[in-house]
mmCIF file of C-alpha atoms and ligand atoms in Angstrom:
data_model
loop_
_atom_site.group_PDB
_atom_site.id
_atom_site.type_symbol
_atom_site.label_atom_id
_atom_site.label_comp_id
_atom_site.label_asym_id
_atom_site.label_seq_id
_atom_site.Cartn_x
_atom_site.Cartn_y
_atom_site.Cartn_z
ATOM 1 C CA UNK W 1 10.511 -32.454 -2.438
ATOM 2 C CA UNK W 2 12.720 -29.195 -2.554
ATOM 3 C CA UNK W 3 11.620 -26.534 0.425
ATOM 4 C CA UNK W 4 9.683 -23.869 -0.913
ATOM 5 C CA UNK W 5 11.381 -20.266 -1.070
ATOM 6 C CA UNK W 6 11.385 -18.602 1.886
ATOM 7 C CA UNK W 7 8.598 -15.467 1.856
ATOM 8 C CA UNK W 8 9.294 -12.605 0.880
ATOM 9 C CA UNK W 9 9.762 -9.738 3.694
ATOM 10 C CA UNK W 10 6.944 -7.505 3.608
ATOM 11 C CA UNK W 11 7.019 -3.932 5.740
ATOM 12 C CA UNK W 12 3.823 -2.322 6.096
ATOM 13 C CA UNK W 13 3.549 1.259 6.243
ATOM 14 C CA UNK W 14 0.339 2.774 8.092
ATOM 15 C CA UNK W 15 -1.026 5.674 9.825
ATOM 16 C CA UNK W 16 -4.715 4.937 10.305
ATOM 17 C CA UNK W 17 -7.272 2.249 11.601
ATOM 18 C CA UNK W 18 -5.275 -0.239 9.701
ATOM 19 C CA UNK W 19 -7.794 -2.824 7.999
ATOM 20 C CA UNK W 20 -5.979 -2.685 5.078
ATOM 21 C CA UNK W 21 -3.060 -4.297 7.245
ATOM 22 C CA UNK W 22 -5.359 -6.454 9.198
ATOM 23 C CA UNK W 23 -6.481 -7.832 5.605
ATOM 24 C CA UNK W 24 -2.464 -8.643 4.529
ATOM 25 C CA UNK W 25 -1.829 -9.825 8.018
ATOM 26 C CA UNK W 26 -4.511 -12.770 7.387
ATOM 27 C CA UNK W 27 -3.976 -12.985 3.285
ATOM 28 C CA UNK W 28 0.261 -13.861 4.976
ATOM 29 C CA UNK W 29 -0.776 -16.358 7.611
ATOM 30 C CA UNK W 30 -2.010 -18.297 4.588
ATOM 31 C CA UNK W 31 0.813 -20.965 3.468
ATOM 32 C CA UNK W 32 2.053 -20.062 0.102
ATOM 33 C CA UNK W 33 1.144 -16.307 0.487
ATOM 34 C CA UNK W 34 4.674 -15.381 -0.535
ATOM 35 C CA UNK W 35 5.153 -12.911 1.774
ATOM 36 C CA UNK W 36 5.948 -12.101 5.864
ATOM 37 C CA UNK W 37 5.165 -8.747 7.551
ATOM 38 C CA UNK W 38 8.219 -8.416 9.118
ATOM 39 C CA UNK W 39 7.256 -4.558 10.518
ATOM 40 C CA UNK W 40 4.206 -2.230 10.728
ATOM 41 C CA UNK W 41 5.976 1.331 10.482
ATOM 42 C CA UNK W 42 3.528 4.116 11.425
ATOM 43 C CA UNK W 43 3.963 8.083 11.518
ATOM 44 C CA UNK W 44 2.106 8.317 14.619
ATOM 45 C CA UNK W 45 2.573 6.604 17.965
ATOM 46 C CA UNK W 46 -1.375 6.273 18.272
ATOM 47 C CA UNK W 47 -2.039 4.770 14.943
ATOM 48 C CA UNK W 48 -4.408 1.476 15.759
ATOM 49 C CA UNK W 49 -2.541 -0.338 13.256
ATOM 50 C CA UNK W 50 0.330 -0.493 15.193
ATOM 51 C CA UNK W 51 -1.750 -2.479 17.771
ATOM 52 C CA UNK W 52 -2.814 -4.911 15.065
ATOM 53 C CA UNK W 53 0.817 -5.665 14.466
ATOM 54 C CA UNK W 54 1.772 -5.789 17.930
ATOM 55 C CA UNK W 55 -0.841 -8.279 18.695
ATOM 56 C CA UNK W 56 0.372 -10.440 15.191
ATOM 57 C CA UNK W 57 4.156 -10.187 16.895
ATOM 58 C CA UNK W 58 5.391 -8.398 14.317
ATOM 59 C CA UNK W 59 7.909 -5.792 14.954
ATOM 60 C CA UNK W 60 6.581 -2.170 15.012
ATOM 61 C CA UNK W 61 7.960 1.021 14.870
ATOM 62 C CA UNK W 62 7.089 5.118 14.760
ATOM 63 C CA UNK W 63 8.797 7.592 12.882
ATOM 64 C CA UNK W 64 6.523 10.727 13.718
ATOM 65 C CA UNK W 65 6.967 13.766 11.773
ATOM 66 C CA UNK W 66 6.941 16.401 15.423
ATOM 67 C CA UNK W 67 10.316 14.210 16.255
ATOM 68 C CA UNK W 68 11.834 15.792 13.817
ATOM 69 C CA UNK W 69 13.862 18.915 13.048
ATOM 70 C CA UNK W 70 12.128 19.234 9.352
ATOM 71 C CA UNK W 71 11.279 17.200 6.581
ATOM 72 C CA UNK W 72 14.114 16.203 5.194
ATOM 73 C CA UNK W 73 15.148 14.857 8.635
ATOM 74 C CA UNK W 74 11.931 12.802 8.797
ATOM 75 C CA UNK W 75 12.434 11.701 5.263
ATOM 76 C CA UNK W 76 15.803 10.407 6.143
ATOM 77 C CA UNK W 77 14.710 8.766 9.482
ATOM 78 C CA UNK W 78 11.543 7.021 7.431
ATOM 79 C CA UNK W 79 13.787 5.713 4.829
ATOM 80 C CA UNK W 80 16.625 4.201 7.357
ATOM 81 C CA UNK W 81 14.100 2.586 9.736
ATOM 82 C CA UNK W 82 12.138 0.727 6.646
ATOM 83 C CA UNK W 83 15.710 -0.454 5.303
ATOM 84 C CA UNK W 84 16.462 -1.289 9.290
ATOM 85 C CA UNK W 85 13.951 -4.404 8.543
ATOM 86 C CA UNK W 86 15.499 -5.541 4.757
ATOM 87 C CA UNK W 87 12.242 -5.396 3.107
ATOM 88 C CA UNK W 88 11.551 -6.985 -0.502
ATOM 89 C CA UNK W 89 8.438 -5.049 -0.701
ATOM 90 C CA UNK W 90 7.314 -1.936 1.330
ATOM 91 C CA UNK W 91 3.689 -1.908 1.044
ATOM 92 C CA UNK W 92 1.500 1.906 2.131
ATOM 93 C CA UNK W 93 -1.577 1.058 3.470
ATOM 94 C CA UNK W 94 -3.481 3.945 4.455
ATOM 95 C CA UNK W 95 -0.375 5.598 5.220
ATOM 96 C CA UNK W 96 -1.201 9.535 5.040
ATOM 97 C CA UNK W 97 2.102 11.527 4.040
ATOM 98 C CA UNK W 98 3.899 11.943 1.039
ATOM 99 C CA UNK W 99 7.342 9.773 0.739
ATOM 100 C CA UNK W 100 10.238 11.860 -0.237
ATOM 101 C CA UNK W 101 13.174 11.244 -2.026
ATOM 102 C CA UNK W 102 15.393 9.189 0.645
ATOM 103 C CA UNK W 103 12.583 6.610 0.702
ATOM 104 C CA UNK W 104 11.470 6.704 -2.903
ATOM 105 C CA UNK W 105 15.328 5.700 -4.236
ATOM 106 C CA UNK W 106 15.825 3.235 -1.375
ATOM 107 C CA UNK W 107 13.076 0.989 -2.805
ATOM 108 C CA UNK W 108 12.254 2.118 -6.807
ATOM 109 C CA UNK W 109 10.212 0.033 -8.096
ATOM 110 C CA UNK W 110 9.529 -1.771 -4.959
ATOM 111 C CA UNK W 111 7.377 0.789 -3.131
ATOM 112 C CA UNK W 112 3.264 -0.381 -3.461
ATOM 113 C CA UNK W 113 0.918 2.213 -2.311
ATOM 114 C CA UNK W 114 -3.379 1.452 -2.685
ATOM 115 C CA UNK W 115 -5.814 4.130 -2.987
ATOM 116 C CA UNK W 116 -9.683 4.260 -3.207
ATOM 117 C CA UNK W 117 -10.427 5.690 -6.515
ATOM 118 C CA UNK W 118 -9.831 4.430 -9.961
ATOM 119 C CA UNK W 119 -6.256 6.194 -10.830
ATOM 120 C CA UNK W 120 -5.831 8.525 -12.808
ATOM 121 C CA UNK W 121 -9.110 9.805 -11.680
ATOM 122 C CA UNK W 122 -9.506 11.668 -8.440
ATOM 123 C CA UNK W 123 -5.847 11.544 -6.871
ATOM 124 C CA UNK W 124 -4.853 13.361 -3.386
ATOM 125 C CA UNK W 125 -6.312 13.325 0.103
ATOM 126 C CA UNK W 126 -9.972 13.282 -0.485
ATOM 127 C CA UNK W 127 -10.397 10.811 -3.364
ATOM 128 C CA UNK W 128 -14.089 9.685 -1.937
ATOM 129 C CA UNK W 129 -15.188 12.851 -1.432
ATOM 130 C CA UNK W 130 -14.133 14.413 -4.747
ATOM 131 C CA UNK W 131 -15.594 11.446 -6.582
ATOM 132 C CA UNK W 132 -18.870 12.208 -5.093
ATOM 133 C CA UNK W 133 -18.905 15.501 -5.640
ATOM 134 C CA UNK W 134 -18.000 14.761 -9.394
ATOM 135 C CA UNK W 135 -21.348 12.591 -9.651
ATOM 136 C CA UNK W 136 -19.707 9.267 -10.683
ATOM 137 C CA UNK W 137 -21.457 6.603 -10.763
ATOM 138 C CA UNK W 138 -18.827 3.943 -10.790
ATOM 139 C CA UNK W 139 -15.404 4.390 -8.621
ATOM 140 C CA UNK W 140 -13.034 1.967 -7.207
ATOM 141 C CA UNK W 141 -9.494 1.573 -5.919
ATOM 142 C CA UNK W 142 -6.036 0.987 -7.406
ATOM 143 C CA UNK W 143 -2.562 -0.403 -6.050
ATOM 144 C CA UNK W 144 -0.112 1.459 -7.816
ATOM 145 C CA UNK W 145 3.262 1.483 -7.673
ATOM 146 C CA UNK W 146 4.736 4.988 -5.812
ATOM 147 C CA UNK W 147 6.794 7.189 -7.468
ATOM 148 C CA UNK W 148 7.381 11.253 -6.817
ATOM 149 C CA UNK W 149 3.861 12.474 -7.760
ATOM 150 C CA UNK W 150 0.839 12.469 -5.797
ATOM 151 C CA UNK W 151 -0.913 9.230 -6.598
ATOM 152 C CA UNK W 152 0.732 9.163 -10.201
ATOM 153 C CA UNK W 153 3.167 5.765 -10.225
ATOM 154 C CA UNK W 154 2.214 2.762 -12.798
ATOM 155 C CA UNK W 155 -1.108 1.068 -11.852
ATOM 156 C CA UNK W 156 -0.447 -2.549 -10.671
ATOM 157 C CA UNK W 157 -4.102 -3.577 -10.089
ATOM 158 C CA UNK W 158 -7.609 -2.473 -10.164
ATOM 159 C CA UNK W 159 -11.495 -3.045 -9.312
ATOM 160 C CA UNK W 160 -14.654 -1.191 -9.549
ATOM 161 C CA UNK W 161 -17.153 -0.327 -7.038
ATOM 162 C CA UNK W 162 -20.392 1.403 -7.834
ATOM 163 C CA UNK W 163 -21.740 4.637 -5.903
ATOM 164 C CA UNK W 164 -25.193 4.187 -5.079
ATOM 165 C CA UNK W 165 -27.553 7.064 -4.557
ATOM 166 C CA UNK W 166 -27.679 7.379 -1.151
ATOM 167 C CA UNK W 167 -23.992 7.485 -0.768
ATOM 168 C CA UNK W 168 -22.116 9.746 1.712
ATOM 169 C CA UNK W 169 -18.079 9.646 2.025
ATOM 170 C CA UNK W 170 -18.597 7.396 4.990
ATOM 171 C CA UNK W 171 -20.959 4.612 3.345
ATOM 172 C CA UNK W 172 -18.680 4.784 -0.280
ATOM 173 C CA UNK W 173 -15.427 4.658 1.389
ATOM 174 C CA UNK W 174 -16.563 1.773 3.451
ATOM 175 C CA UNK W 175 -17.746 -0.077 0.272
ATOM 176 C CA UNK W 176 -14.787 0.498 -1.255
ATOM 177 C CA UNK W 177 -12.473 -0.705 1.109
ATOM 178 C CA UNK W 178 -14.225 -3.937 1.322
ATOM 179 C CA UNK W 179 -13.254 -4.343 -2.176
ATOM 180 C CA UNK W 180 -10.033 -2.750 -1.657
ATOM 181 C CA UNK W 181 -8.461 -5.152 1.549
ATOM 182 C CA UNK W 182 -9.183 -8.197 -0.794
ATOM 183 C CA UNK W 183 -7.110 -6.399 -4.032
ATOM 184 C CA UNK W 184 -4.561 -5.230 -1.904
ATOM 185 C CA UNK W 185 -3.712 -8.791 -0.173
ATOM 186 C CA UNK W 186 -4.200 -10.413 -3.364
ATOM 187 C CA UNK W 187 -2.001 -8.017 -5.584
ATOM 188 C CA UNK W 188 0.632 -8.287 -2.948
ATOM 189 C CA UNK W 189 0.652 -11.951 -2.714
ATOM 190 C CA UNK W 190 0.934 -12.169 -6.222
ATOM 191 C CA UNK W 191 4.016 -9.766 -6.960
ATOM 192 C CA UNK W 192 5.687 -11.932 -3.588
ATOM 193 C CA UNK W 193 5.003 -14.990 -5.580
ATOM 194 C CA UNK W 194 5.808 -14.036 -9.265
ATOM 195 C CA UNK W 195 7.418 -11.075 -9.228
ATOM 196 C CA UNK W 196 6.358 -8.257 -11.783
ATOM 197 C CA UNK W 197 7.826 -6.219 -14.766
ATOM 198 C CA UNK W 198 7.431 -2.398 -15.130
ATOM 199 C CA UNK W 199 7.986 -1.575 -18.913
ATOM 200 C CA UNK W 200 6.709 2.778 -18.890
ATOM 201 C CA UNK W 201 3.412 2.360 -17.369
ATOM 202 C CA UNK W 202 2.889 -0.838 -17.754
ATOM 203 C CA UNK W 203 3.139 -3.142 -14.717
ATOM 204 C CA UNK W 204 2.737 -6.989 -15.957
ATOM 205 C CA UNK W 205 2.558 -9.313 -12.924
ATOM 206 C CA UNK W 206 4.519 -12.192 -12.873
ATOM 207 C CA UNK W 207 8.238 -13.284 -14.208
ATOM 208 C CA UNK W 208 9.795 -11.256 -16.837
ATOM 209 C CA UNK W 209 8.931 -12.912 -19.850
ATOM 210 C CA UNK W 210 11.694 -14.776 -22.094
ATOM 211 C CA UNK W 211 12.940 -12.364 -25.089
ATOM 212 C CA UNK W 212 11.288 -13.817 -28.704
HETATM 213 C C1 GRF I 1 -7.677 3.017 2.392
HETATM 214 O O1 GRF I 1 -8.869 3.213 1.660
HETATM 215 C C2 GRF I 1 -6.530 3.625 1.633
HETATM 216 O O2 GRF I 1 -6.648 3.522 0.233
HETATM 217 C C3 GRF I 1 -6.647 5.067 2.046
HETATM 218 O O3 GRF I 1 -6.955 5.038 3.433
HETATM 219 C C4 GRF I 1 -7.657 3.823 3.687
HETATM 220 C C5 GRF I 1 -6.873 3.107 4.756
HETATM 221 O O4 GRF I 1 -7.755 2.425 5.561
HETATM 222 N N1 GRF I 1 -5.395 5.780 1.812
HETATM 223 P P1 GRF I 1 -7.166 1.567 6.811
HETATM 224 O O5 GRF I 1 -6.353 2.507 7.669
HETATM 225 O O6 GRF I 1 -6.310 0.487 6.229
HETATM 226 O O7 GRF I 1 -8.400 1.039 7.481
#
């Protein structure tokens, strides 16, 4: 019976309430998952994820934009502290600033970000919002892989969610992220276990198939 791998290190980045990372934190206590969050990094100090991870004992840390001189300095600081915990996979859930360049070629490729709309429509900030205002009837969410546009990397995974009439930002968003924690912790799991292959925009999950 040969030992299974050892799970792949996971950091988590986060700036909000943190379900997403309370949904990963379970979907990795299961055996098999694939993947350990080794670190919750947050840009704020109050950020309630951080408590999640602190009460999971996994390591935490802040790298809060006022600490720093300017951007660039924050950028740096973000993109040493993930690489501090040897990540595999660096995983943005709800995390509310754009990555810069330091961070970005640290992990190509490896850098998973989710987002509640159905990329490419209604990128930025306000996704919910704007697809309510836009009168869609179906929306959704997408993990996508992060690159140096807003919201614009190759689309690893997505899943639909309808608007119903009676919608406001609150009750969609809501909706959508009960679709969303189960995509994210699944997609994750899977690209732990199998790996994936980016080939232009096209993200196939699993091992890189054997040239014909
Ligand atoms: C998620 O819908 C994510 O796509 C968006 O913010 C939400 C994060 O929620 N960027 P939480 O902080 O994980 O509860």
């Amino acid at each position: 019976m040969t030992n299974p791998p050892p799970p792949r290190r996971l950091v988590v980045l986060a700036s909000g309430t943190g379900t997403t990372l309370e949904a990963v934190l379970a979907g990795a206590s299961d055996t098999g998952f694939g993947a350990r969050v080794v670190a919750v990094v947050a840009d704020r100090a109050d950020a309630p994820a951080l408590d999640l991870a602190r009460t999971a004992g996994v390591a935490t840390a802040v790298v809060a934009p006022p600490d720093f001189a300017d951007r660039d300095q924050w950028d740096a600081a973000l993109a040493r502290t993930v690489t501090s915990f040897s990540p595999d996979l660096v995983l943005m859930a709800g995390f509310m600033r754009l990555v810069g360049a330091p961070l970005l070629d640290a992990f190509d490729g490896r850098l998973v970000n989710t987002h509640p709309s159905l990329l490419p429509a209604f990128p930025g900030a306000h996704a919910v919002r704007d697809a309510l205002a836009a009168g869609v009837k179906v929306t959704g969410c997408t993990v996508m892989l992060v690159d140096a546009g807003v919201d614009t990397g190759p689309v690893v995974a997505q899943e639909a969610v309808p608007v119903e009439d009676d919608d406001d930002e609150a009750t969609l968003h809501e909706r959508i992220k009960q679709v969303e924690r189960v995509l994210v912790t699944r997609t994750v799991g899977r690209m732990a276990r199998d790996g994936w292959t980016v080939t232009g925009r096209h993200v196939r999950l699993g091992p890189p198939q054997e040239e014909t």
